[in-house]
mmCIF file of C-alpha atoms in Angstrom:
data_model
loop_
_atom_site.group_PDB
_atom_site.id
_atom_site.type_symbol
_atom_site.label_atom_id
_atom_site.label_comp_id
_atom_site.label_asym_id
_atom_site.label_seq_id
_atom_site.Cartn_x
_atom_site.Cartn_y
_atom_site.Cartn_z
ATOM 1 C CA UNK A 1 15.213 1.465 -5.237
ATOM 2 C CA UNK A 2 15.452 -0.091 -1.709
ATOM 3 C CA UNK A 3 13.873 -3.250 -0.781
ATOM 4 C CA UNK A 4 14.255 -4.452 3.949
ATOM 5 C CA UNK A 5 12.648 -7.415 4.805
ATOM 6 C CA UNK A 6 11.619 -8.212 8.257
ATOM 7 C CA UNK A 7 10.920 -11.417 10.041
ATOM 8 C CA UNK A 8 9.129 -12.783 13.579
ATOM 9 C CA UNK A 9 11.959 -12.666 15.796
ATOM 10 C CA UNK A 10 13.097 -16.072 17.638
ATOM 11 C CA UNK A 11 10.013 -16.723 20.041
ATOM 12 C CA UNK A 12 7.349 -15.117 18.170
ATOM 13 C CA UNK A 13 4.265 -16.778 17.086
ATOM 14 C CA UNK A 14 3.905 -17.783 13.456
ATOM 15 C CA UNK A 15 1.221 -15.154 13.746
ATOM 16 C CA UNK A 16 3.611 -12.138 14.103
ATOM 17 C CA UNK A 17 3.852 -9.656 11.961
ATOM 18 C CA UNK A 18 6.154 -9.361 8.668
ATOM 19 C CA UNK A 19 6.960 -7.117 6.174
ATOM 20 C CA UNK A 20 8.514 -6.025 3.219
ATOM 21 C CA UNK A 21 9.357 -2.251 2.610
ATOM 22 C CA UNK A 22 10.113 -0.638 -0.903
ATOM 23 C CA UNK A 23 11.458 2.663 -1.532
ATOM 24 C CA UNK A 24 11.750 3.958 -5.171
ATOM 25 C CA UNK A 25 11.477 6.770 -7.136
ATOM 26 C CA UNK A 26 7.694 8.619 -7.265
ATOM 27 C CA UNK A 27 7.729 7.619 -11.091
ATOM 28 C CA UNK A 28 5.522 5.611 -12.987
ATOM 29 C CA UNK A 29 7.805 3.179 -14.476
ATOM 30 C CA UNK A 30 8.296 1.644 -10.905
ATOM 31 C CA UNK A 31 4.368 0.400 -10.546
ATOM 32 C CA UNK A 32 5.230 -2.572 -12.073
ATOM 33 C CA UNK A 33 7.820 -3.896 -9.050
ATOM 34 C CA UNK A 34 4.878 -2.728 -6.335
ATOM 35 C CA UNK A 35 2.619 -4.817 -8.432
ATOM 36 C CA UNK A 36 5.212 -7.914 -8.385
ATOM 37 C CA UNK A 37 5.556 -7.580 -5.006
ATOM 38 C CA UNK A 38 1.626 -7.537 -3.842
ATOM 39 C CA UNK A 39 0.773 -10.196 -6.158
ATOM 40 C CA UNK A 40 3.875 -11.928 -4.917
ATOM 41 C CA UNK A 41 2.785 -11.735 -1.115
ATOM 42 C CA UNK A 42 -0.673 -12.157 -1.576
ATOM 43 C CA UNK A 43 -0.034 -15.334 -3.432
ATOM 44 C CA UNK A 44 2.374 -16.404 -0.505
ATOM 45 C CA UNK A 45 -0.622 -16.368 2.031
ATOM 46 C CA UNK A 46 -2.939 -18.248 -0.363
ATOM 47 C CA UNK A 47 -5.150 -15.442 -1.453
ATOM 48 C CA UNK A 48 -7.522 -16.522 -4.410
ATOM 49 C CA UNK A 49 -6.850 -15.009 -8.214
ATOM 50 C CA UNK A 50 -9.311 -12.479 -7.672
ATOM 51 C CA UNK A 51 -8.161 -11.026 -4.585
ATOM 52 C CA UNK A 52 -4.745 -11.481 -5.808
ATOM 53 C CA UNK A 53 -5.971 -9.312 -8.864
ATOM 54 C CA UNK A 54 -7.784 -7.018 -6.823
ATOM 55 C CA UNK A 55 -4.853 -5.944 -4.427
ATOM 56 C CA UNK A 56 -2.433 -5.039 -7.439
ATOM 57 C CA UNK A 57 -4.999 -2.791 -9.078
ATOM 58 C CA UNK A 58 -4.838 -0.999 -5.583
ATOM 59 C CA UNK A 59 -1.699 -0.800 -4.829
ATOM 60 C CA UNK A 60 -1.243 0.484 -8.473
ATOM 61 C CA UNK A 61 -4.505 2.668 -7.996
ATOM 62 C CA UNK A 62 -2.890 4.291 -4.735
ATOM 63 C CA UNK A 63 0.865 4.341 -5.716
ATOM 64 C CA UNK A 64 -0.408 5.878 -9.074
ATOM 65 C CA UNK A 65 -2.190 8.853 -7.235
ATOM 66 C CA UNK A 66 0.343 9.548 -5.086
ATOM 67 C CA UNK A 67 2.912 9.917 -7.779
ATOM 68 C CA UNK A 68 0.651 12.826 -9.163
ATOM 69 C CA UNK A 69 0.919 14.211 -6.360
ATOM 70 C CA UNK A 70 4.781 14.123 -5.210
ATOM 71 C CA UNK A 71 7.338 16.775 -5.269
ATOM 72 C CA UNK A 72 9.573 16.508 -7.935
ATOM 73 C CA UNK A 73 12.429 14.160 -7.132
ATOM 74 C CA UNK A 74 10.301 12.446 -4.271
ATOM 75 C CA UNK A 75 10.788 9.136 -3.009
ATOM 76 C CA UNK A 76 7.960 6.697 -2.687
ATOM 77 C CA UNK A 77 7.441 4.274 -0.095
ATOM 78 C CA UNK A 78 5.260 1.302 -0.499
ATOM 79 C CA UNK A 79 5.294 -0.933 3.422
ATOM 80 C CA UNK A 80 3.062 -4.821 3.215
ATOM 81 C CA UNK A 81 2.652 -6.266 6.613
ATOM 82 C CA UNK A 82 0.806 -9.564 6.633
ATOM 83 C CA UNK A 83 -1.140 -9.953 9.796
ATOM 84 C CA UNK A 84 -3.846 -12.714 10.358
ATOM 85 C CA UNK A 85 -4.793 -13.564 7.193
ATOM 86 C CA UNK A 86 -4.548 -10.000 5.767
ATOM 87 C CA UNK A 87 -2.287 -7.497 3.940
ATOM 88 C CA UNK A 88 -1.723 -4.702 4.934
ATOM 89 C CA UNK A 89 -0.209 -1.858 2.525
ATOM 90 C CA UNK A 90 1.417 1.684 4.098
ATOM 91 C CA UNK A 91 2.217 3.892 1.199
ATOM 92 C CA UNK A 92 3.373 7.251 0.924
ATOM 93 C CA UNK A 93 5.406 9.911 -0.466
ATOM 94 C CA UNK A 94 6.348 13.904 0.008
ATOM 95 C CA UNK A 95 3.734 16.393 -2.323
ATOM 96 C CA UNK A 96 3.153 20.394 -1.379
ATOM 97 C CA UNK A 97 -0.175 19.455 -1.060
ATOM 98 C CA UNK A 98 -1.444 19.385 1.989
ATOM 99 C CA UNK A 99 -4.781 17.797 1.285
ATOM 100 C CA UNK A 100 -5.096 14.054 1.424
ATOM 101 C CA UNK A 101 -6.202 12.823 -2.215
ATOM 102 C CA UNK A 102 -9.897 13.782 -3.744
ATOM 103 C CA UNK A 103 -12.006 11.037 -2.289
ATOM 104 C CA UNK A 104 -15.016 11.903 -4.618
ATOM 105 C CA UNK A 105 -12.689 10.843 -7.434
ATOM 106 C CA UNK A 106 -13.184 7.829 -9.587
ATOM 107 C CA UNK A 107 -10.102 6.772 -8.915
ATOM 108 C CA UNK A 108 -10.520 6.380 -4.992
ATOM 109 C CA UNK A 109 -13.842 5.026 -5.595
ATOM 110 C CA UNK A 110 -12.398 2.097 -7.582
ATOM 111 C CA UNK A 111 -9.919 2.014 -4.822
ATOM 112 C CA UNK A 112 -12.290 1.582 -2.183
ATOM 113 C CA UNK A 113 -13.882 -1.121 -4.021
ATOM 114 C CA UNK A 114 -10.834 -3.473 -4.221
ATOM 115 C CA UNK A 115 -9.738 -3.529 -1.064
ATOM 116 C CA UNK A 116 -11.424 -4.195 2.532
ATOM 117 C CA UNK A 117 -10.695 -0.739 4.236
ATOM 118 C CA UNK A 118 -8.643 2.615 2.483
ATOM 119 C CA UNK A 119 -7.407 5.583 4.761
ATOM 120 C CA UNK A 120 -5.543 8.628 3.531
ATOM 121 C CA UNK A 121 -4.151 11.262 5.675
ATOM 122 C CA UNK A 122 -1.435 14.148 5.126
ATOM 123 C CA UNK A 123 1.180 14.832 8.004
ATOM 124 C CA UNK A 124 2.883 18.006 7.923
ATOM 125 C CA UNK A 125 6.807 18.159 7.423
ATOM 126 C CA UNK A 126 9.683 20.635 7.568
ATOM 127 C CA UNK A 127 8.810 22.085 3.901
ATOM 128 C CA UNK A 128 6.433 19.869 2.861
ATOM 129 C CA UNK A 129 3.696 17.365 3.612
ATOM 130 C CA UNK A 130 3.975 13.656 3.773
ATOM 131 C CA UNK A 131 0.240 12.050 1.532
ATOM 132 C CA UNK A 132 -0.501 8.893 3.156
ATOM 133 C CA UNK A 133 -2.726 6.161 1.540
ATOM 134 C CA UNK A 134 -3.336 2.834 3.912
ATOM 135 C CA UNK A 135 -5.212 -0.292 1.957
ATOM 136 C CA UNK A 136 -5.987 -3.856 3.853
ATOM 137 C CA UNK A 137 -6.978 -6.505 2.051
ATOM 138 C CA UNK A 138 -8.366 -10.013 3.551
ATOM 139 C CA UNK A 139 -7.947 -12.916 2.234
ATOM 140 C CA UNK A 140 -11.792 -14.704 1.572
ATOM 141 C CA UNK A 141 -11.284 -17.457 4.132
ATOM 142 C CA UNK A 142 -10.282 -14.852 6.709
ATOM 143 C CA UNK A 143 -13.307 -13.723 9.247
ATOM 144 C CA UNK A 144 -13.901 -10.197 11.338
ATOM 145 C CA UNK A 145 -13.616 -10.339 14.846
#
């Protein structure tokens, strides 16, 4: 596994984006670091228990279906950028599928339930396909523009 860290850069506002990336193998005995980690950042910008609560399950719920669907020996990535009040998960991994997941499922409707906004999308690579699933979760003090 492979955890980079980034910062605001001298100059930046205390508003600029940060992040933490985590690359690991597409296996389900790593869903309990991604879990560690979104609780651990969603605590850090004073989310309530229940949001808190509500991110893991996601991140688990999306990591979880994107393991089913990676390649054998596939690595899985797992991005959180904290922007405004909100956290912001990137997750993917390589699969031969080249449909995004089933969104009729139970499983993405739990998902979707969870977290403020869910996006999946699959991007064609050299001999395979890259799934994509994209969660952001606000905090409850934080408003829409």
């Amino acid at each position: 596994m492979s955890v980079s860290h980034t910062e605001p850069q001298s100059g930046e506002s205390e508003s600029a984006l940060t992040g933490v990336e985590l690359r690991m193998a597409a296996d389900p005995t790593q869903l309990s670091i991604v879990r560690a980690v979104a609780a651990d950042i969603a605590m850090r910008q004073d989310f309530d228990l229940d949001s808190i609560e509500d991110l893991k399950l996601a991140v688990d719920e999306a990591c979880s279906t994107l393991i089913s669907l990676a390649t054998p020996g596939a690595v899985l990535s797992a991005r959180f950028v904290v922007v405004e009040g909100s956290v912001q998960v990137f997750t993917e991994v390589s699969s031969q599928r080249s449909a995004p997941p089933d969104r009729d499922s139970f499983g993405w409707r739990v998902l979707s339930a969870l977290v403020d906004s869910v996006t999946t999308w699959v991007a064609p690579r050299a001999e395979a396909f890259e799934v994509h699933i994209d969660l952001v979760k606000r905090s409850l003090g934080t408003v829409d523009a």
